[in-house]
Short mmCIF file of C-alpha atoms in Angstrom, two decimals:
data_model
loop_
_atom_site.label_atom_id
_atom_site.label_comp_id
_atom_site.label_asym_id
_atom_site.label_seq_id
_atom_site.Cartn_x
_atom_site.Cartn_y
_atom_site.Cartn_z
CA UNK A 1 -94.89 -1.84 89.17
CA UNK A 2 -95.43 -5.03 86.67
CA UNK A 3 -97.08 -4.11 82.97
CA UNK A 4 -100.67 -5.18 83.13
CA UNK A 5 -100.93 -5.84 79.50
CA UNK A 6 -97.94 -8.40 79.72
CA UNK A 7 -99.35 -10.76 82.23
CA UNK A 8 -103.01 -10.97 80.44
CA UNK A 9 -103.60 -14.75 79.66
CA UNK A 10 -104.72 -13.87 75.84
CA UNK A 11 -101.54 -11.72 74.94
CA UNK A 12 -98.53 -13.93 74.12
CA UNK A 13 -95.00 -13.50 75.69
CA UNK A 14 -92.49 -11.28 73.86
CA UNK A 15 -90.13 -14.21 72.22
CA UNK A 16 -93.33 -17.35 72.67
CA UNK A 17 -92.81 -18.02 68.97
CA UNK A 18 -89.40 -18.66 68.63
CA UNK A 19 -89.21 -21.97 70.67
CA UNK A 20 -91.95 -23.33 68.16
CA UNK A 21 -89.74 -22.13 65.63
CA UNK A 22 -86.69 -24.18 66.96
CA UNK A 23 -89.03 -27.09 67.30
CA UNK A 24 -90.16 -27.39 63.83
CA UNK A 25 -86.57 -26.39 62.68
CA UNK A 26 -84.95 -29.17 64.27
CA UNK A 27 -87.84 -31.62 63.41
CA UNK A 28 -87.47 -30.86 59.86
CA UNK A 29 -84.03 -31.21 59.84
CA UNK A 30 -84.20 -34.63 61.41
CA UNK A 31 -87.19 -35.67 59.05
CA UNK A 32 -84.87 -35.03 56.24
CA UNK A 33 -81.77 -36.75 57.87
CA UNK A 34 -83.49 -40.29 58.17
CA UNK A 35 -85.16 -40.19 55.18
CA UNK A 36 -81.96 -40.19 53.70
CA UNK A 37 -80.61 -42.97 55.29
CA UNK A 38 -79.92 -45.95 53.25
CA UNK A 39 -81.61 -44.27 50.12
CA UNK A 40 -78.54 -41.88 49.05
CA UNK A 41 -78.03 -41.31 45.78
CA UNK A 42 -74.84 -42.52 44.34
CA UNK A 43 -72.36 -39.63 43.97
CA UNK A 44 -69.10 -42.13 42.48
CA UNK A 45 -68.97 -44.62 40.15
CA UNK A 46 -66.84 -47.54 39.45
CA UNK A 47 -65.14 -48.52 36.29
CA UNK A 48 -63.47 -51.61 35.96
CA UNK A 49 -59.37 -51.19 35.53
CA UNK A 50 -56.62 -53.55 35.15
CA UNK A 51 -54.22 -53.04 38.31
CA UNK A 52 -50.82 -53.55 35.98
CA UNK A 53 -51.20 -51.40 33.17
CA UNK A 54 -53.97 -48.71 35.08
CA UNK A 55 -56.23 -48.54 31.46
CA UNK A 56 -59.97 -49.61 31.67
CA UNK A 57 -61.22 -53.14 30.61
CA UNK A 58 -64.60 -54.33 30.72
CA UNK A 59 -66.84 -54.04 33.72
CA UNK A 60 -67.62 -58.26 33.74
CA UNK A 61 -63.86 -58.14 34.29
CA UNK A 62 -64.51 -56.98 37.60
CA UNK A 63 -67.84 -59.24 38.50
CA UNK A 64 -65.69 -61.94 39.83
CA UNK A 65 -64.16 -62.02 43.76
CA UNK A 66 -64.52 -59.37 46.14
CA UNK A 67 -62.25 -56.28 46.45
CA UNK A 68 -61.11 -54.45 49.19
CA UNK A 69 -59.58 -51.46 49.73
CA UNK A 70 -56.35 -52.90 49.30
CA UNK A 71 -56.86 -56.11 48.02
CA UNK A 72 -58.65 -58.12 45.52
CA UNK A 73 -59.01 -61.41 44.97
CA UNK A 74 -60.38 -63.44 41.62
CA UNK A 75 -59.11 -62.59 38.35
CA UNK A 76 -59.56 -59.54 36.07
CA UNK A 77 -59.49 -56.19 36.92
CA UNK A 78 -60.42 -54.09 40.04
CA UNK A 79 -62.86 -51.87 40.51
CA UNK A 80 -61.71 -47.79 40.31
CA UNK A 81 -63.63 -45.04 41.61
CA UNK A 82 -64.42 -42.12 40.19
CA UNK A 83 -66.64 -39.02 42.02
CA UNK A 84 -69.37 -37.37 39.70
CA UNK A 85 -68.11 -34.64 37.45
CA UNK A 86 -64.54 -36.51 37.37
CA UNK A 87 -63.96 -38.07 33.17
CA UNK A 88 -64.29 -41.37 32.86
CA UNK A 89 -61.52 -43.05 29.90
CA UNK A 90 -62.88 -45.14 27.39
CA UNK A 91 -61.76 -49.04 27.67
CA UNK A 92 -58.53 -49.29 27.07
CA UNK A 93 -57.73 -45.77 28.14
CA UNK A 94 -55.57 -44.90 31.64
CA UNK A 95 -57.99 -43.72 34.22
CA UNK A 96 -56.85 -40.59 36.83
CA UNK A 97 -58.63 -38.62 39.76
CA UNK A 98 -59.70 -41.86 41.43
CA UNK A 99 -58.89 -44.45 43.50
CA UNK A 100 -59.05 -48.27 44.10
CA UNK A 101 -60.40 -47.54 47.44
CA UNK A 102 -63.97 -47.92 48.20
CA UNK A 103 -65.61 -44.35 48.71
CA UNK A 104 -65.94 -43.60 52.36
CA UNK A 105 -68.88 -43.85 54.66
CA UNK A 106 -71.52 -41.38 53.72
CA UNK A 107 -71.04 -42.01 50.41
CA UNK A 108 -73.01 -44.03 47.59
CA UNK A 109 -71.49 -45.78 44.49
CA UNK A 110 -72.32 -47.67 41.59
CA UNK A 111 -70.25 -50.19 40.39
CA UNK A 112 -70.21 -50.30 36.48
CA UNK A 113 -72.91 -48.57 34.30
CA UNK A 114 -70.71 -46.06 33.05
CA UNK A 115 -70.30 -45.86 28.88
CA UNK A 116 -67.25 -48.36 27.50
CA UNK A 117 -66.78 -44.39 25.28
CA UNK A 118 -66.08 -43.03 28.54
CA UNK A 119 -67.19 -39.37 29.49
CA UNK A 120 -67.81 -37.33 32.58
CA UNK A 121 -69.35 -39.56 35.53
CA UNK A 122 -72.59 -38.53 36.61
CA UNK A 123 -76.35 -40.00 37.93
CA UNK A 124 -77.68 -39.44 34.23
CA UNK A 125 -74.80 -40.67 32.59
CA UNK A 126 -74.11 -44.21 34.52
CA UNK A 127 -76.64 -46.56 33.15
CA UNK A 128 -77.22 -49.99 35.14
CA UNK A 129 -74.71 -51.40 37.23
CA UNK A 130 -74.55 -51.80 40.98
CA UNK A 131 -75.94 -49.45 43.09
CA UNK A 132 -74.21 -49.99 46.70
CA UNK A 133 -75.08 -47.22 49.87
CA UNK A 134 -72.68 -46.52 52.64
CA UNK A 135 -73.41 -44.81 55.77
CA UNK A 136 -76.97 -43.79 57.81
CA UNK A 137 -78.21 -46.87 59.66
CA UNK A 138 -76.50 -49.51 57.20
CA UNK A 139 -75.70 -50.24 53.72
CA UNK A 140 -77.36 -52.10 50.79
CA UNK A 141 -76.86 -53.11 47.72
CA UNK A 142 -78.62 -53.32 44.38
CA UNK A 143 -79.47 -53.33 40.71
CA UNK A 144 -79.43 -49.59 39.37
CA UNK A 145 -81.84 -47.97 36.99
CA UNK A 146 -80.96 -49.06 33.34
#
């Protein structure tokens, strides 16, 4: 014999809410995935270094040519990589836990801005520079806050 009380119109089904649930779940999460394209906040910074003797130099040393991950043309240094929370050197110190490579998709850089004193890289301490995003629906490129 069926349950009157479950097939009255005004009653809702045992389990109706959690499809809305899932719905506004996964429309939230998508919300928040494309607003994020192409407006990522930088999470590694670039300092300029000179390839032969691996110590920083200025960051106009970099400005000129175009850089690659394994190549650079121009003259001057190249352009090193550091994630946030990694220690930038001061100019004219060696630079470690980065790399001449440019950070992979998904991730947003800035190149210069960080203090000639050096210090640990992060979004208060980089000042200026280049802001560049990577990944989402396309990159840009741009002037960073000063």
């Amino acid at each position: 014999m069926t349950n009157e009380l479950s097939r009255r119109p005004d009653r809702p089904r045992p389990g109706g809410r959690r499809s809305a649930t899932v719905v506004l779940g996964v429309t939230a999460l998508v919300a928040g995935l494309l607003t994020g394209c192409g407006a990522a906040e930088p999470d590694y910074a670039g300092v300029c270094l000179d390839p032969q003797t691996g110590k920083r130099v200025a960051d106009q040393q970099c400005d000129d040519g175009t850089q690659t991950q394994t190549h650079r043309t121009g003259v001057g240094g190249m352009w090193y990589f550091l994630p946030f929370g990694r220690i930038a050197p001061a100019i004219g110190q060696r630079a470690t836990g980065g790399s001449f490579s440019t950070p992979p998709d998904g991730h947003s850089y800035v190149k210069g801005g960080v203090p000639s004193t050096g210090g640990t890289v992060s979004a208060a301490s980089v000042k200026g520079g280049t802001k560049v995003s990577r990944g989402g629906f396309g990159g840009s490129g741009g002037k960073a806050g000063s």
